[in-house]
PDB file of C-alpha atoms in Angstrom:
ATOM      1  CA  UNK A 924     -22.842 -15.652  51.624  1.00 47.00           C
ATOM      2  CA  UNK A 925     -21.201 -18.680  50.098  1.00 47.00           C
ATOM      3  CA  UNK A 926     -17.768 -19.542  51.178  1.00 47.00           C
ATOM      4  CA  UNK A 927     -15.138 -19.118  48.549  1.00 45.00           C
ATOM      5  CA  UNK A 928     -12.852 -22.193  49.043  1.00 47.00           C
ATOM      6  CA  UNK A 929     -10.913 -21.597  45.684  1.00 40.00           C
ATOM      7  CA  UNK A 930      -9.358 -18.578  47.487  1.00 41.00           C
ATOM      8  CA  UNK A 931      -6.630 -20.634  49.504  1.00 42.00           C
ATOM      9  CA  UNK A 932      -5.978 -22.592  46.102  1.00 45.00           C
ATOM     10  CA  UNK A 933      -5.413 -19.185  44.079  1.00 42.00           C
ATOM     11  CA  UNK A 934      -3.604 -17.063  46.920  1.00 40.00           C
ATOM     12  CA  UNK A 935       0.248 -17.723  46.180  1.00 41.00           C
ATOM     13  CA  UNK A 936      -0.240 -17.633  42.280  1.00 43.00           C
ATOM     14  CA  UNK A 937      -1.555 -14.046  43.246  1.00 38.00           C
ATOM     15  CA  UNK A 938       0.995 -13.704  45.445  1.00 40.00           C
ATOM     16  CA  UNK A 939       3.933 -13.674  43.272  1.00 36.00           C
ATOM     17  CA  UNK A 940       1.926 -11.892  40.281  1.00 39.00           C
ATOM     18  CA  UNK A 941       1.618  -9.263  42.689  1.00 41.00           C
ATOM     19  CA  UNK A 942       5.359  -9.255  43.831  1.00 42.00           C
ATOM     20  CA  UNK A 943       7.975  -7.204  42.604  1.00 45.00           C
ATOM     21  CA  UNK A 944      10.282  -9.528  40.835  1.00 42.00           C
ATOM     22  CA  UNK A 945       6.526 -10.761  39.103  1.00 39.00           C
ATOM     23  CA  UNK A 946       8.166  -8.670  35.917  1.00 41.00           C
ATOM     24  CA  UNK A 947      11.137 -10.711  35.874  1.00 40.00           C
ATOM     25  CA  UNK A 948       9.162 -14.408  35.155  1.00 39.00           C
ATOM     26  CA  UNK A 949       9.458 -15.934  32.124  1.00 44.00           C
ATOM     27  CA  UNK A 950       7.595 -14.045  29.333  1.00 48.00           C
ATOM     28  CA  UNK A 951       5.745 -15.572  26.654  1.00 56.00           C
ATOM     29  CA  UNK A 952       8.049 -17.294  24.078  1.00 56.00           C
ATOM     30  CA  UNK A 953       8.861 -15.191  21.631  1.00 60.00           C
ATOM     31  CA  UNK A 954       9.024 -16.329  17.577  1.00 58.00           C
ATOM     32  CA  UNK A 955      13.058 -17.203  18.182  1.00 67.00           C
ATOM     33  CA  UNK A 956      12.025 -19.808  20.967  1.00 80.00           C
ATOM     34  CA  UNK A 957       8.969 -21.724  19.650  1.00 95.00           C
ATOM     35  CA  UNK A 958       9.728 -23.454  16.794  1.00 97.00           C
ATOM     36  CA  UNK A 959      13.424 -21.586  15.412  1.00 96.00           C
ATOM     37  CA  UNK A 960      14.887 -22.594  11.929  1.00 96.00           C
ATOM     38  CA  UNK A 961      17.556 -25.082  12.403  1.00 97.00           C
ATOM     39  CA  UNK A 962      20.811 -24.357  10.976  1.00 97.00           C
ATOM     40  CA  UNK A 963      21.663 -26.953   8.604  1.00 97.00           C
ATOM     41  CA  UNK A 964      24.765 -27.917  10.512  1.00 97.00           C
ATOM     42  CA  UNK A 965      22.508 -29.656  12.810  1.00 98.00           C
ATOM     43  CA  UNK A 966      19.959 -31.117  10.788  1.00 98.00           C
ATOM     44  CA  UNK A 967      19.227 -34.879  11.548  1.00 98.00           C
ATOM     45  CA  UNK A 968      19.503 -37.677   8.505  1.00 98.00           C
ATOM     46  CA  UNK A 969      15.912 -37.145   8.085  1.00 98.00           C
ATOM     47  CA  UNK A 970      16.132 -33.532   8.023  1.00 98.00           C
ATOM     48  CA  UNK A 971      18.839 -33.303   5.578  1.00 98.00           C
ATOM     49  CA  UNK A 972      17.121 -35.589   3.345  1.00 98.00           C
ATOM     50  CA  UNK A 973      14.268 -33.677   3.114  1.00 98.00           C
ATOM     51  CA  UNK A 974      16.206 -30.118   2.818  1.00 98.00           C
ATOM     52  CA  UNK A 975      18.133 -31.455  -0.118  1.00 98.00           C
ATOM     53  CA  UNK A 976      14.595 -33.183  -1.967  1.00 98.00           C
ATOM     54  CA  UNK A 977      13.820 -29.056  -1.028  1.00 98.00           C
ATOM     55  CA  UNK A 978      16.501 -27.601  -2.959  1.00 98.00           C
ATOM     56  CA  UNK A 979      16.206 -29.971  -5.834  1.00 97.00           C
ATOM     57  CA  UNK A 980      12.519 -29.294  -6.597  1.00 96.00           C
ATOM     58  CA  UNK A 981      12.626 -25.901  -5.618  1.00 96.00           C
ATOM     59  CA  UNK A 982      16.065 -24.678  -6.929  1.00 97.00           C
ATOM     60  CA  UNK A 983      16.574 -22.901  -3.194  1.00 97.00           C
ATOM     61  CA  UNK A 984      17.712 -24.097   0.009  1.00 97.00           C
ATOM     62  CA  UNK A 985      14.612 -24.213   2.745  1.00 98.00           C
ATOM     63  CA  UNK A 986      12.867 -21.017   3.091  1.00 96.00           C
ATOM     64  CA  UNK A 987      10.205 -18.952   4.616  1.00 95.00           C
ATOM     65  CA  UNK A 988       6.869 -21.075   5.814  1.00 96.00           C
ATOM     66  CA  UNK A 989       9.537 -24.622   5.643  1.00 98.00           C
ATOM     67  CA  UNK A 990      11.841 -23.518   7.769  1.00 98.00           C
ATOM     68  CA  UNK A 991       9.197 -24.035  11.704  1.00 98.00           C
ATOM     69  CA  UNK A 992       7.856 -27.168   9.197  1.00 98.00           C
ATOM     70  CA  UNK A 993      11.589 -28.729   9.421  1.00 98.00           C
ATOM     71  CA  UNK A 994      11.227 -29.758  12.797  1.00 98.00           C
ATOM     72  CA  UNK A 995       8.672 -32.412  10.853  1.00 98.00           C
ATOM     73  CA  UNK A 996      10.456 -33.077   8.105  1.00 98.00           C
ATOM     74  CA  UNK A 997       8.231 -35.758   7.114  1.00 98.00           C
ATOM     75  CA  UNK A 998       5.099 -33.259   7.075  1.00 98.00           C
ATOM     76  CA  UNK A 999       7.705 -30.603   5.219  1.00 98.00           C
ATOM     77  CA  UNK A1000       8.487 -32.797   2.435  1.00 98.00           C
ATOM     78  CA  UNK A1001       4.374 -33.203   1.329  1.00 98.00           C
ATOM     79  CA  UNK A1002       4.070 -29.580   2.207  1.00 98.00           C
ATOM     80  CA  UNK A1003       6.784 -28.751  -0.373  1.00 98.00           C
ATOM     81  CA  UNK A1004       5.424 -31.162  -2.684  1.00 97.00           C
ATOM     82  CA  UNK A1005       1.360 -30.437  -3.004  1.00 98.00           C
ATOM     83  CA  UNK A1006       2.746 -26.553  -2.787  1.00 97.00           C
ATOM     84  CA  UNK A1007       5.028 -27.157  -5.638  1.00 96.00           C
ATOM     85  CA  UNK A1008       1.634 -28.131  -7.715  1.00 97.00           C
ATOM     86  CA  UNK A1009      -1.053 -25.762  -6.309  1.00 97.00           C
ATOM     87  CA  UNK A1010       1.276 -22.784  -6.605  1.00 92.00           C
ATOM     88  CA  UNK A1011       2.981 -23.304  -9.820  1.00 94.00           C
ATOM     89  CA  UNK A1012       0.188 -25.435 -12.108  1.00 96.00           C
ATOM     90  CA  UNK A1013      -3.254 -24.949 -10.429  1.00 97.00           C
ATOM     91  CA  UNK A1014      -5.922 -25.732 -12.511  1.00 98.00           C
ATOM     92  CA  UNK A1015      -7.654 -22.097 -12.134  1.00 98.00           C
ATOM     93  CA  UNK A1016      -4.330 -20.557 -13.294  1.00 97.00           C
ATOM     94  CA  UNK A1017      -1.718 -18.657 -11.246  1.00 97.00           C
ATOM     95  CA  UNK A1018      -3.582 -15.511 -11.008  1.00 98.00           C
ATOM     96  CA  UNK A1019      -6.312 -16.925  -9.522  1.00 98.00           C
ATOM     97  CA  UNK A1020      -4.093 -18.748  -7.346  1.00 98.00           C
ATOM     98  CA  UNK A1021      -2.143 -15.197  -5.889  1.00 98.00           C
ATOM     99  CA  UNK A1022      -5.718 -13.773  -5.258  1.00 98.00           C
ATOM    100  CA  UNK A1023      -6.541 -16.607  -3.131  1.00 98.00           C
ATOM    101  CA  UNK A1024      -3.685 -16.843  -1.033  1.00 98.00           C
ATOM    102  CA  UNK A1025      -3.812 -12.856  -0.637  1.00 98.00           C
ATOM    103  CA  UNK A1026      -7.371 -13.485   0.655  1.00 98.00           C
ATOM    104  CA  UNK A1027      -6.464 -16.532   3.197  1.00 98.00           C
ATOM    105  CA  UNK A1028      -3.172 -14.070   4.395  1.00 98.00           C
ATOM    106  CA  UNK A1029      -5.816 -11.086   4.854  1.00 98.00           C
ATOM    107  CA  UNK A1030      -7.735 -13.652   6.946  1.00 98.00           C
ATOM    108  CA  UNK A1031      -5.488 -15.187   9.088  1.00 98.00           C
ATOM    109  CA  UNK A1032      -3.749 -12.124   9.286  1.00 98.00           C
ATOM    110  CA  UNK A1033      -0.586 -14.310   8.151  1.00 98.00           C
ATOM    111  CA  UNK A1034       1.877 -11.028   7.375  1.00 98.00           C
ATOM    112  CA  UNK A1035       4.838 -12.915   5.827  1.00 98.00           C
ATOM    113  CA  UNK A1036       2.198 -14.785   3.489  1.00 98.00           C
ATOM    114  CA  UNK A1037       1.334 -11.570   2.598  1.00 98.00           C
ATOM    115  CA  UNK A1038       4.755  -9.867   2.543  1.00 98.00           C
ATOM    116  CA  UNK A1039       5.820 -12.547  -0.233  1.00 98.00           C
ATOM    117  CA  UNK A1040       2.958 -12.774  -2.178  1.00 98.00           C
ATOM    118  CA  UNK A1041       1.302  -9.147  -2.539  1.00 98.00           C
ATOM    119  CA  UNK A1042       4.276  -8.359  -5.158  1.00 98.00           C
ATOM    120  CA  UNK A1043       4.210 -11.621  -6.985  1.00 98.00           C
ATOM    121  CA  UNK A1044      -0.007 -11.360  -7.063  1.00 98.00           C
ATOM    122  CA  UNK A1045       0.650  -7.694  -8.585  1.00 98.00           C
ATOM    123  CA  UNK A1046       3.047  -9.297 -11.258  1.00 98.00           C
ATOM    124  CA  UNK A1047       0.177 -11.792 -12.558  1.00 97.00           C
ATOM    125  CA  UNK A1048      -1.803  -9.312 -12.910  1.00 96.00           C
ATOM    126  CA  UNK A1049      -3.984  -8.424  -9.949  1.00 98.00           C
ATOM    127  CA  UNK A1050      -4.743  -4.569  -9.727  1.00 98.00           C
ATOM    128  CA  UNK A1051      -3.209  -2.628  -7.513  1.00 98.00           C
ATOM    129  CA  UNK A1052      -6.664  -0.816  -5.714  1.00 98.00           C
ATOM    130  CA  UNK A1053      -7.683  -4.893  -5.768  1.00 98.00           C
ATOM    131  CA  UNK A1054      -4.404  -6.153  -3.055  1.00 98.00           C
ATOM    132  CA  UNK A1055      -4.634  -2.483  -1.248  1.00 98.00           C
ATOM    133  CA  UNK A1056      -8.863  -3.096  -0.471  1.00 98.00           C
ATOM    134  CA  UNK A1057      -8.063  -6.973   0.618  1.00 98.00           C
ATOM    135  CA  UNK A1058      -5.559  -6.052   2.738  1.00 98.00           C
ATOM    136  CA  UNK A1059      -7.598  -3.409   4.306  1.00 97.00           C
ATOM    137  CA  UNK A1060     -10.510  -6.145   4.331  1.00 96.00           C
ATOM    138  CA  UNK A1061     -12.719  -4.606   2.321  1.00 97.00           C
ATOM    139  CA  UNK A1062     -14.616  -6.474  -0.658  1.00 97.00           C
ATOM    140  CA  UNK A1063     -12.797  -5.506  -4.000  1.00 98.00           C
ATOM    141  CA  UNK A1064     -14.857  -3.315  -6.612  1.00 97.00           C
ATOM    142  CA  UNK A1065     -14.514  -3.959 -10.654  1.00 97.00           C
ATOM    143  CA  UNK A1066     -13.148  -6.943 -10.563  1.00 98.00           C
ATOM    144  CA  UNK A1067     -13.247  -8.938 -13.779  1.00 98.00           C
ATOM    145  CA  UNK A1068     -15.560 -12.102 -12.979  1.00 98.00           C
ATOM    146  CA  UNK A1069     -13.599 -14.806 -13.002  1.00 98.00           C
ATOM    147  CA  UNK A1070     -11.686 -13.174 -10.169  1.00 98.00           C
ATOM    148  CA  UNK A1071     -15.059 -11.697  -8.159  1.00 98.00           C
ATOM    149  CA  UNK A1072     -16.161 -15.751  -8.138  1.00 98.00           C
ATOM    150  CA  UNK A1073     -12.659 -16.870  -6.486  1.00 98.00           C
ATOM    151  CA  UNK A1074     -12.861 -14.169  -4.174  1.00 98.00           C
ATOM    152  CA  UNK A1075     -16.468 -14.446  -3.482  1.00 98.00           C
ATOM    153  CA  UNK A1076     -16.194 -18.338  -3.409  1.00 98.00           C
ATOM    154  CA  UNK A1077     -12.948 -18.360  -1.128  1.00 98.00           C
ATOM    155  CA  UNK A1078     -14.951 -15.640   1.237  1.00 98.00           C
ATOM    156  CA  UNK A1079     -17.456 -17.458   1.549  1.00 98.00           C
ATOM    157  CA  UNK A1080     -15.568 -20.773   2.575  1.00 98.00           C
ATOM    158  CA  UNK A1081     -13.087 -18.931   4.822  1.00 98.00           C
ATOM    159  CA  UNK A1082     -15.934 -16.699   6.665  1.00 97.00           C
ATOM    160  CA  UNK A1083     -18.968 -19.154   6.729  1.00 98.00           C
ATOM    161  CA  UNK A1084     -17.045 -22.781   6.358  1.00 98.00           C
ATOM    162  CA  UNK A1085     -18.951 -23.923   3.413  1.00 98.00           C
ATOM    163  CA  UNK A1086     -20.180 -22.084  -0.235  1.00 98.00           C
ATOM    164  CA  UNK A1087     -23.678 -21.235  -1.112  1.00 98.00           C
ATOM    165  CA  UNK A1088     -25.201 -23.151  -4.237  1.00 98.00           C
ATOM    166  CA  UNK A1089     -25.617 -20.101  -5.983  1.00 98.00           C
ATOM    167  CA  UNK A1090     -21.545 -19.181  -5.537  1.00 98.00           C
ATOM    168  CA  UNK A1091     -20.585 -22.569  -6.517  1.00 98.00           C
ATOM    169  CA  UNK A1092     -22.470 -22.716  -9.518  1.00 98.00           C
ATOM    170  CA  UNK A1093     -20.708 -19.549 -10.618  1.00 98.00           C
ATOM    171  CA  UNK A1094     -17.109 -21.639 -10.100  1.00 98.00           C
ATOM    172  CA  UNK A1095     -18.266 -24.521 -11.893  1.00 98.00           C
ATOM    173  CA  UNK A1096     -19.425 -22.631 -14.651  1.00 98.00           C
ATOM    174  CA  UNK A1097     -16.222 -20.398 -14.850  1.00 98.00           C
ATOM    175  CA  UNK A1098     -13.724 -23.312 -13.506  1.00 98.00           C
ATOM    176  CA  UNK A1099     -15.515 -26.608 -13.822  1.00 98.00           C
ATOM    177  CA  UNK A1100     -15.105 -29.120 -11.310  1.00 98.00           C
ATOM    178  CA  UNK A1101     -11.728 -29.618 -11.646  1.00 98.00           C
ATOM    179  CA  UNK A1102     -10.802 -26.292 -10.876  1.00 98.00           C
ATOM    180  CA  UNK A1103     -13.174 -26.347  -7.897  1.00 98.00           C
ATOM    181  CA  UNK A1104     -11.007 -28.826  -6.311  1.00 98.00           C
ATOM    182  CA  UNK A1105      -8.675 -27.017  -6.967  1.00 98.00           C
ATOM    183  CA  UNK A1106      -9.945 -23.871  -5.852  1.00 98.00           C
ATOM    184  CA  UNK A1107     -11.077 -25.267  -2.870  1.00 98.00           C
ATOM    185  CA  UNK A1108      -6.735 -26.886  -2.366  1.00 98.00           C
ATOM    186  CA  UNK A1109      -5.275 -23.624  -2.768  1.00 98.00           C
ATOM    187  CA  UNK A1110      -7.535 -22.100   0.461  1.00 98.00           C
ATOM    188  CA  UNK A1111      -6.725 -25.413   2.259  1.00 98.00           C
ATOM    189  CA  UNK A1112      -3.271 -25.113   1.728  1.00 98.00           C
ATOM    190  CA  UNK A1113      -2.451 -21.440   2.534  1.00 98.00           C
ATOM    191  CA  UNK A1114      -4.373 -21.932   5.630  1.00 98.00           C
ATOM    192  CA  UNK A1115      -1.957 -24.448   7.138  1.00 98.00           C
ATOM    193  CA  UNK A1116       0.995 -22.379   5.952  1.00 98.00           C
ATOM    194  CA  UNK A1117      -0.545 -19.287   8.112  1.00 98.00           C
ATOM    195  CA  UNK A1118      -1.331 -21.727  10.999  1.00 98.00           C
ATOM    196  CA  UNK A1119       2.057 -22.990  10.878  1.00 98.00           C
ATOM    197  CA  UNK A1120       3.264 -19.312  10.685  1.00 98.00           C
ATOM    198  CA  UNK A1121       1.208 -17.980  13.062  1.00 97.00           C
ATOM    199  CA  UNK A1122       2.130 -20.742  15.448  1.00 97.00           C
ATOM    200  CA  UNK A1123       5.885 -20.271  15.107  1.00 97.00           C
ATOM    201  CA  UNK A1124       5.063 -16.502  15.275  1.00 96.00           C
ATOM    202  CA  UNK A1125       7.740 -16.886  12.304  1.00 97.00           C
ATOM    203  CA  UNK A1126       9.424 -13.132  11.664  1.00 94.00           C
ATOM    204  CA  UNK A1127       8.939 -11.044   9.576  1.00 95.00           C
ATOM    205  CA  UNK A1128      11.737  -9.166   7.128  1.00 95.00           C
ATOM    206  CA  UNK A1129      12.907  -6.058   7.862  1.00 95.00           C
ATOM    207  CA  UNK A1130      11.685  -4.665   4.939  1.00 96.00           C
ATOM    208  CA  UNK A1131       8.249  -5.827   5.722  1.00 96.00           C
ATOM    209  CA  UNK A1132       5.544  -3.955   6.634  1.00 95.00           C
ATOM    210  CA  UNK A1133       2.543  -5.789   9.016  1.00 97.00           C
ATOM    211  CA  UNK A1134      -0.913  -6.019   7.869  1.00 97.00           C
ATOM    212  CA  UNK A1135      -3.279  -3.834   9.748  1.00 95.00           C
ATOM    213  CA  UNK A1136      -4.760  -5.870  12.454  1.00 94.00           C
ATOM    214  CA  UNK A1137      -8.738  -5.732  11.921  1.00 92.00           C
ATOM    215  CA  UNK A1138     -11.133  -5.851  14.735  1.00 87.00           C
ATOM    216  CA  UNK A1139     -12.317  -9.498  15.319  1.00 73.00           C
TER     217      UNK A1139
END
């Protein structure tokens, strides 16, 4: 029988797991302690710059996915900006736009991306049964075509990290190239917001509700 010389090496960390003050180690770091929204009292030159470019394009003081992305306020600032395009003037239109960033919340299971942008998606006109069978992650039924190829299109990407010629066709037909690109942006950028949420482990409202967690 082989001798197991990583025993001696693993004994004290087993030791105090095993001990009865184990429960009172450090626990994982909650949302407050990774990255925690700075009061603006404390924000360096850099940050204040970039919190007051904020509220001028924006018309509101630093918010939601912006606030974990101050500690880089360099990185916050283009976030802000290429947001301030691809979810106000997209090329594929604004209702396109919500049903893409409802799919990339469903995916990375990003609730506050969700929490924000289920009503907004139901105010530009994306059915109701539509949100509630993305959120559940099943594939939407009747929906009108341009919005089966953006959902099909940004499954496709999100699920299998490319498109199939046959979906893509379908987009350039509907969207043209442009609004590929575009298309293609909006997925890109949602994604990093919901990394950079899910990072943080940024909270969500009180009023929220979490999506249901799906197997993996």
């Amino acid at each position: 029988m082989p001798r197991l010389h990583f025993l001696p090496r693993l004994l004290p960390s087993l030791l105090v797991a095993l001990s009865p003050g184990a429960a009172l180690l450090p626990s994982a770091a909650s949302a407050e302690d990774r990255l925690p929204t700075i009061p603006p009292a404390q924000y360096s030159p850099e940050q204040k710059q970039a919190a007051e470019a904020f509220e001028a394009a924006r018309k509101v003081p630093v918010f939601g996915p912006f606030e974990p992305l101050m500690h880089s306020p360099e990185v916050m600032s283009l976030a802000r900006s290429m947001g301030d395009y691809l979810r106000y003037k997209p090329k594929i239109g604004t209702t396109l736009s919500e049903l893409v960033i409802l799919v990339n919340a469903r995916h990375w299971t990003q609730d506050y991306e969700w929490y924000v942008h289920a009503p907004i998606a139901q105010k530009v006109g994306i059915a109701p049964e539509t949100i509630a069978a993305i959120r559940d992650g099943r594939r939407p039924t009747g929906l009108p075509d341009d919005q089966e190829t953006a959902y099909d299109f940004t499954s496709e990407l999100l699920q299998n990290k490319r498109v199939s010629d046959a979906t893509f066709a379908r987009a350039e037909k509907l969207f043209g190239k442009p609004g590929i690109v575009d298309l293609t942006a909006v997925s890109g950028y949602y994604t990093f917001l919901a990394m950079e949420l899910n990072v943080a482990r940024y909270a969500l409202p009180k009023d929220g509700t979490k999506l249901p967690r799906l197997p993996e």
